[in-house]
Amino acid sequence: MTNFVTFTVIGIVVGATYAIAASGLVLTYATSNVFNMAHGAVGMFMTFLYWEVSVNQGWPVWVALPFVLGIAAPAMGLLLERVMMRRLTQADVTISLVVTVGLLVALIGVAQTIWPPAGRNIEQFFNGDAVSFGIVRVSAHQFITMGVALAVAFGLYVLLNRTRIGTAMRAVVDNRELLALHGARPNLLSGLAWALGSSLAALAGILLAPQLTLDYTTLTFLVVSAYAAAMVGRLKSLPKTFVGAIVLGLLINYATWAYISLPKSVLTSDFGQVIYGVKNSLPTIFLLLVMLALPQEKLRIGRISGTKLPKLPSWPVALAWSAVFIVGTYLLTGQFGDANNSRFGQAMCLPLIMLSLVLLVGYGGDVSLMQLSFVGMGVLVAARGFTIPGTGIGFHPQVSVLSIVTAFLLTAMIGAIVAVPALRLRGLYIGLGTLALAAAIDRIVFNTKLLGFGNEGSTVNANRPGWLQSEQSFAMAVVVAFVVMGLMVLSIRRGKYGRILLATRDSQAACATLGFSTTITRVAVFAVSAGLAGVAGVFFAGEHISVSTYDVFFFKSLPLLLFATVFGVTSISGVLVGGLVYGLIGYAPTTVGNLASVVLLLGILLLGGNPNGLVGLIFEQARKVPLPWRRGGLPVEAEPYPTHNPARSALEAPVGTA
Amino acid sequence: MTGRTNALDVIDLTAGYGRIEVLHSVSFSVPVGAVVALLGPNGAGKTTTLNCISGVLSPTSGHVHLNGHHVNGAAADKLARAGLCTIPEGRGIFPNLTVTENVSLFAFASQTSPKDIEERTFTQFPRLQERRSQLAGKLSGGEQQMLAMARALSSDPAMLLLDELSMGLAPKIVEDLYEIVADIGRQGISVLVVEQFARRALAVAQLGIVMVQGRITAVGEPADIYDELSAAYLGGAA
Amino acid sequence: MALLEVDEVFVRFGGVVAVNGASFDVDEGKIVGLMGPNGAGKTTLFNVITGLQEPTSGRVRFNGKDISKVAPRQRALGGIGRTFQRLEVFGSLSVGDNIRVAAEMRGISRPERVRDELLDRVGLRAFADVTADSVPTGIARLTELARALACDPRLLLLDEPSSGLSEVETDDFARLIRSLADEGKSILIVEHDVELVLGLCSTIHVLDFGSIISSGTPAEVQADQRVQDAYLGADTEAAEALEEVGA
């Protein structure tokens, strides 16, 4: 009984913090149509700021708290709305996901630069004070947390239903244009919502922080729980969000209770690690279950479709560039020493992984935030080998044709299984769902000895085949793999399936009325894309030889998508440049890397949602340069379509008249 | 400045979407306090004209003068604060707000207190009072249109633009709505109403404008333009 | 028996009734027009017939079978093709590939030949390699028509196909539609070009406030007072008022 009451109280307290964070998320999403992946990162940043002023600078709580919640956080919210989110209300969901992911990466980078890693603690409010209710002690901090959540709930209710400005905020959600037609300033209202949302994120972070050591990612991703709660209210309803948050808080704590009641022999076994992973993944599992319960997305018509993709290179051109690239890198790696060749090879792994995104995101218009999980699976195939139980048939843990084929098949299969439920939903939910799944895979698969690498931080080793032992030869193997897989992606794009893929992306409604199931295409693309990432994982393992769980940490899927999109996820050259830049930044000092993420963010803003990225932009401009061998100037630009229609006469005598 | 008598002047307006030109040099005026009907078959460019006036669309060339002020390129919210109120096609309401909330939402734009606005509105639209705490999205089509007009009036506009007031509504309701339009005109508010239901609109309008394929083909008092209108709608066959 | 039967279809959006008990038939091999003022519910009805909009109540029968609960894709496979009022071309593909991909999606053999034949037939040969989102509206509409034809539908629903076409192009278009009907295809057409509809269709249904207020031959429909009322506003009082002022 004591346990039950204790865990219930803690559950409600935890749920209360989720509720606070989630309500901020709902508020910003509803008023601006931009889902802020960086909501948690904002909370994290503000919590660090709170630590800075209250602990480091020694301000009293009653100054520090109003400063962070009342000035710093709202200012940041207003700034974000003004500089970024306002441009994104009409943007494609992939773009707005990528931009807010960029913000997340940048905030972590900035936080790491200002507050280098160190043990930091935030004390509870009224530390040590507690009230005993018979057998159960409830700390003052817990009371405050619950009280604050209640106050937030009540305050938001009053704001949204009883004040003019709140009613106007709800009106923004309903019909932004109409509001402008009546003289209200919708941007002002979303700005306000973002200010409020940031404060709520900060509040949740500060309330949660005493229970954790202050670090960059834990707080940032505790907000997966907020996503989960917000999803219960379909990112719209605040009451449902609160209920979802409390239910989730209780669920997690009852699970913890159940977990610690397990016999010690189970807990310490290999299987116990898996259970531990499941317990820690409950918020993401909860999120996935909520998403499964969502109804199938309806076919939408009347939206503007069609993105101008970069011009496809012809086969001779593509092959020529491939040859140049292989010969060039061969000559270059011949000059490098082993250390540099290893660095180059490792950097080349990133474009290889990003190729899978070209197919899925660039051509297919879907989104995945779990590509690195497929890479991790590929790594495991290469590092653990594979034998069919009881037969002895299989292969050694080594990079080989067999491991490549196995990795492809395994990850493609898992990709298909993931895709079937995910693709019922719209882009944003697919993004959130795949991210949640990636987090769960980290904990349940990768961080276990039974299925994955072992404890968090453990490594696995993969062997290179005899003829690819040297650093140069394996780096070249990665280069050749990139070229071969790149040409494969290109051939898919040029063929029947490429056309169908683009058609699916442009109008699913039109596909349906032509009698075609877009689900099969999308699932197939998701599966093939996962398979390519799995193959990339085998090369990744061979190149790094020793791979740790940190190398495939789910969070790293985010910068992967970010770099690919910024440099051009619609072209092979785009991901080559994007991947190499991302890979090479890894060798720069941390500050440079952090700065780069900020610069990258500015890059996205400058792009203004150009889906072809920086490389696409450069190509577009380069085509306009009149070169001596490019005769005839600009036929495409000058005359986009024939002004008269010579074939009209064909109508005079229609073919096949019965 | 000379004593101006027009609430709205549209001069040589040319506009389109992308490569396609929809309006070809359209000019007309709405006198202060008059109800003017802009009529014409589908695709004539009526809504495009309205969008140019309300600031939703930027014209390729030409001018829009509101109360004598040149307003091309002003944002929709600025125009609204200058006294131009637009009810867009397809019911300009907020479906997830209650009727009362819809009505008092824009009270800040006027001098009157929200309570007075509610009272004034519900006296004028008793039907809405019965449903004051319902969500606007649950109202019938006619009631939604009524609500849109009630809200428009709550901000005391100098000029009202009505797009396809009668779209998809039963004749009896359209009749009621036009009673209200006539009433609004009598209050001294200039009204430009875009319509397909020509007869009803002309019965309350002081001036009719017929538009066909992006050009104005007739302007005049209701009785004078009726023949032109038949030709425009039913290809001269009716 | 009629090829398509729409039976007492209602569609409500919240409190708004978009389609109010509409019933009508389309006979095999005929060109049928669906007319009505803006907001009468024509496009909503098209969406109901093709399965993109679930009706609040009512049935749709195609070829004698009730297809009310059938998915859009299955209806298309059953032989219903359509174009869209708000264009749904595959914007990132060329005009030619728009047609070819439709044939490929249906697994029709030699999709290139289908493409070439249809490009000639619809008169789009000159646009074959132009990206579909950079062609004028009229051309994009013809592209949608050709794309629908690639699947060889028995019933073709055309939503305002002639808007954006020049006069000459409209004449060509009318000829094309007639030739399709001659081949036995049934065509249901929503169109605002009154002359085009009157000249093309053998039967016309007039939709107003979401229900059919008049059906018949072009001449019958044209003479129907209710139709004139629908377009100009049914209001005797107003008409009298007009007469008083000397109309």
Short mmCIF file of N, CA and C in Angstrom, two decimals, chain A residues 41-100:
data_model
loop_
_atom_site.label_atom_id
_atom_site.label_comp_id
_atom_site.label_asym_id
_atom_site.label_seq_id
_atom_site.Cartn_x
_atom_site.Cartn_y
_atom_site.Cartn_z
N ALA A 41 14.60 21.50 -26.13
CA ALA A 41 15.91 22.16 -26.14
C ALA A 41 15.79 23.57 -25.58
N VAL A 42 14.66 24.23 -25.87
CA VAL A 42 14.43 25.56 -25.29
C VAL A 42 14.37 25.45 -23.77
N GLY A 43 13.62 24.43 -23.31
CA GLY A 43 13.54 24.19 -21.87
C GLY A 43 14.92 23.92 -21.28
N MET A 44 15.69 23.09 -21.99
CA MET A 44 17.05 22.76 -21.53
C MET A 44 17.88 24.03 -21.41
N PHE A 45 17.85 24.84 -22.45
CA PHE A 45 18.66 26.05 -22.49
C PHE A 45 18.28 26.98 -21.33
N MET A 46 16.99 27.12 -21.12
CA MET A 46 16.52 28.03 -20.07
C MET A 46 16.85 27.47 -18.69
N THR A 47 16.85 26.16 -18.56
CA THR A 47 17.21 25.57 -17.28
C THR A 47 18.69 25.84 -16.98
N PHE A 48 19.52 25.73 -18.00
CA PHE A 48 20.93 26.08 -17.84
C PHE A 48 21.08 27.55 -17.45
N LEU A 49 20.30 28.39 -18.09
CA LEU A 49 20.35 29.81 -17.77
C LEU A 49 19.95 30.04 -16.31
N TYR A 50 18.93 29.29 -15.90
CA TYR A 50 18.47 29.41 -14.51
C TYR A 50 19.58 28.98 -13.57
N TRP A 51 20.27 27.89 -13.93
CA TRP A 51 21.41 27.44 -13.11
C TRP A 51 22.45 28.57 -13.04
N GLU A 52 22.73 29.15 -14.20
CA GLU A 52 23.75 30.20 -14.29
C GLU A 52 23.44 31.34 -13.32
N VAL A 53 22.20 31.85 -13.39
CA VAL A 53 21.89 33.02 -12.57
C VAL A 53 21.68 32.66 -11.11
N SER A 54 21.05 31.52 -10.84
CA SER A 54 20.71 31.24 -9.45
C SER A 54 21.87 30.57 -8.71
N VAL A 55 22.58 29.66 -9.38
CA VAL A 55 23.66 28.96 -8.67
C VAL A 55 24.98 29.68 -8.91
N ASN A 56 25.33 29.89 -10.19
CA ASN A 56 26.64 30.45 -10.50
C ASN A 56 26.75 31.92 -10.09
N GLN A 57 25.73 32.69 -10.42
CA GLN A 57 25.77 34.11 -10.07
C GLN A 57 25.21 34.37 -8.68
N GLY A 58 24.54 33.38 -8.14
CA GLY A 58 24.03 33.50 -6.79
C GLY A 58 22.84 34.42 -6.60
N TRP A 59 22.07 34.65 -7.66
CA TRP A 59 20.85 35.46 -7.47
C TRP A 59 19.87 34.69 -6.60
N PRO A 60 19.10 35.39 -5.79
CA PRO A 60 18.06 34.69 -5.03
C PRO A 60 16.99 34.13 -5.98
N VAL A 61 16.34 33.07 -5.53
CA VAL A 61 15.34 32.39 -6.36
C VAL A 61 14.26 33.36 -6.84
N TRP A 62 13.84 34.24 -5.92
CA TRP A 62 12.72 35.12 -6.29
C TRP A 62 13.12 36.16 -7.33
N VAL A 63 14.41 36.30 -7.63
CA VAL A 63 14.83 37.15 -8.74
C VAL A 63 15.10 36.29 -9.98
N ALA A 64 15.81 35.19 -9.74
CA ALA A 64 16.22 34.34 -10.85
C ALA A 64 15.01 33.76 -11.59
N LEU A 65 14.04 33.27 -10.83
CA LEU A 65 12.89 32.60 -11.45
C LEU A 65 12.07 33.56 -12.32
N PRO A 66 11.67 34.72 -11.78
CA PRO A 66 10.95 35.67 -12.65
C PRO A 66 11.78 36.11 -13.84
N PHE A 67 13.12 36.23 -13.63
CA PHE A 67 13.96 36.64 -14.75
C PHE A 67 13.89 35.63 -15.88
N VAL A 68 14.06 34.35 -15.55
CA VAL A 68 14.07 33.32 -16.60
C VAL A 68 12.69 33.15 -17.19
N LEU A 69 11.68 33.00 -16.32
CA LEU A 69 10.34 32.70 -16.83
C LEU A 69 9.64 33.92 -17.42
N GLY A 70 9.94 35.07 -16.86
CA GLY A 70 9.19 36.25 -17.26
C GLY A 70 9.89 37.09 -18.33
N ILE A 71 11.22 36.97 -18.42
CA ILE A 71 11.93 37.81 -19.39
C ILE A 71 12.67 36.99 -20.44
N ALA A 72 13.61 36.15 -19.97
CA ALA A 72 14.47 35.45 -20.93
C ALA A 72 13.68 34.50 -21.84
N ALA A 73 12.88 33.63 -21.23
CA ALA A 73 12.16 32.64 -22.03
C ALA A 73 11.16 33.29 -23.00
N PRO A 74 10.33 34.22 -22.54
CA PRO A 74 9.41 34.86 -23.50
C PRO A 74 10.16 35.59 -24.62
N ALA A 75 11.29 36.23 -24.24
CA ALA A 75 12.05 36.94 -25.27
C ALA A 75 12.53 35.96 -26.33
N MET A 76 13.00 34.81 -25.88
CA MET A 76 13.47 33.81 -26.82
C MET A 76 12.32 33.32 -27.70
N GLY A 77 11.17 33.10 -27.09
CA GLY A 77 10.00 32.66 -27.85
C GLY A 77 9.63 33.67 -28.92
N LEU A 78 9.58 34.94 -28.52
CA LEU A 78 9.23 35.99 -29.47
C LEU A 78 10.23 36.03 -30.62
N LEU A 79 11.51 35.92 -30.25
CA LEU A 79 12.57 35.97 -31.26
C LEU A 79 12.41 34.81 -32.25
N LEU A 80 12.19 33.62 -31.72
CA LEU A 80 12.05 32.45 -32.59
C LEU A 80 10.88 32.63 -33.54
N GLU A 81 9.76 33.10 -32.99
CA GLU A 81 8.58 33.27 -33.85
C GLU A 81 8.88 34.28 -34.94
N ARG A 82 9.51 35.37 -34.52
CA ARG A 82 9.77 36.47 -35.44
C ARG A 82 10.74 36.06 -36.55
N VAL A 83 11.83 35.37 -36.15
CA VAL A 83 12.90 35.09 -37.10
C VAL A 83 12.63 33.83 -37.92
N MET A 84 12.07 32.80 -37.26
CA MET A 84 11.98 31.52 -37.97
C MET A 84 10.55 31.09 -38.27
N MET A 85 9.75 30.96 -37.21
CA MET A 85 8.51 30.22 -37.34
C MET A 85 7.52 30.91 -38.29
N ARG A 86 7.58 32.23 -38.31
CA ARG A 86 6.66 32.98 -39.15
C ARG A 86 6.80 32.58 -40.62
N ARG A 87 8.03 32.23 -41.01
CA ARG A 87 8.24 31.85 -42.40
C ARG A 87 7.79 30.43 -42.68
N LEU A 88 7.50 29.70 -41.62
CA LEU A 88 7.27 28.27 -41.80
C LEU A 88 5.81 27.87 -41.76
N THR A 89 4.89 28.83 -41.46
CA THR A 89 3.51 28.41 -41.25
C THR A 89 2.94 27.70 -42.48
N GLN A 90 3.41 28.10 -43.66
CA GLN A 90 2.88 27.47 -44.88
C GLN A 90 3.83 26.40 -45.42
N ALA A 91 4.97 26.21 -44.75
CA ALA A 91 6.01 25.36 -45.34
C ALA A 91 5.65 23.89 -45.26
N ASP A 92 6.32 23.13 -46.08
CA ASP A 92 6.22 21.69 -46.08
C ASP A 92 6.67 21.18 -44.72
N VAL A 93 6.04 20.08 -44.28
CA VAL A 93 6.34 19.59 -42.92
C VAL A 93 7.80 19.16 -42.80
N THR A 94 8.38 18.63 -43.87
CA THR A 94 9.79 18.23 -43.80
C THR A 94 10.66 19.44 -43.50
N ILE A 95 10.35 20.55 -44.16
CA ILE A 95 11.15 21.76 -43.96
C ILE A 95 11.01 22.25 -42.52
N SER A 96 9.76 22.29 -42.03
CA SER A 96 9.62 22.84 -40.68
C SER A 96 10.21 21.88 -39.65
N LEU A 97 10.14 20.59 -39.90
CA LEU A 97 10.80 19.64 -39.00
C LEU A 97 12.31 19.89 -39.00
N VAL A 98 12.86 20.03 -40.20
CA VAL A 98 14.30 20.19 -40.32
C VAL A 98 14.76 21.49 -39.65
N VAL A 99 14.00 22.56 -39.85
CA VAL A 99 14.40 23.83 -39.25
C VAL A 99 14.38 23.74 -37.72
N THR A 100 13.32 23.15 -37.17
CA THR A 100 13.27 23.10 -35.71
C THR A 100 14.30 22.09 -35.17
#
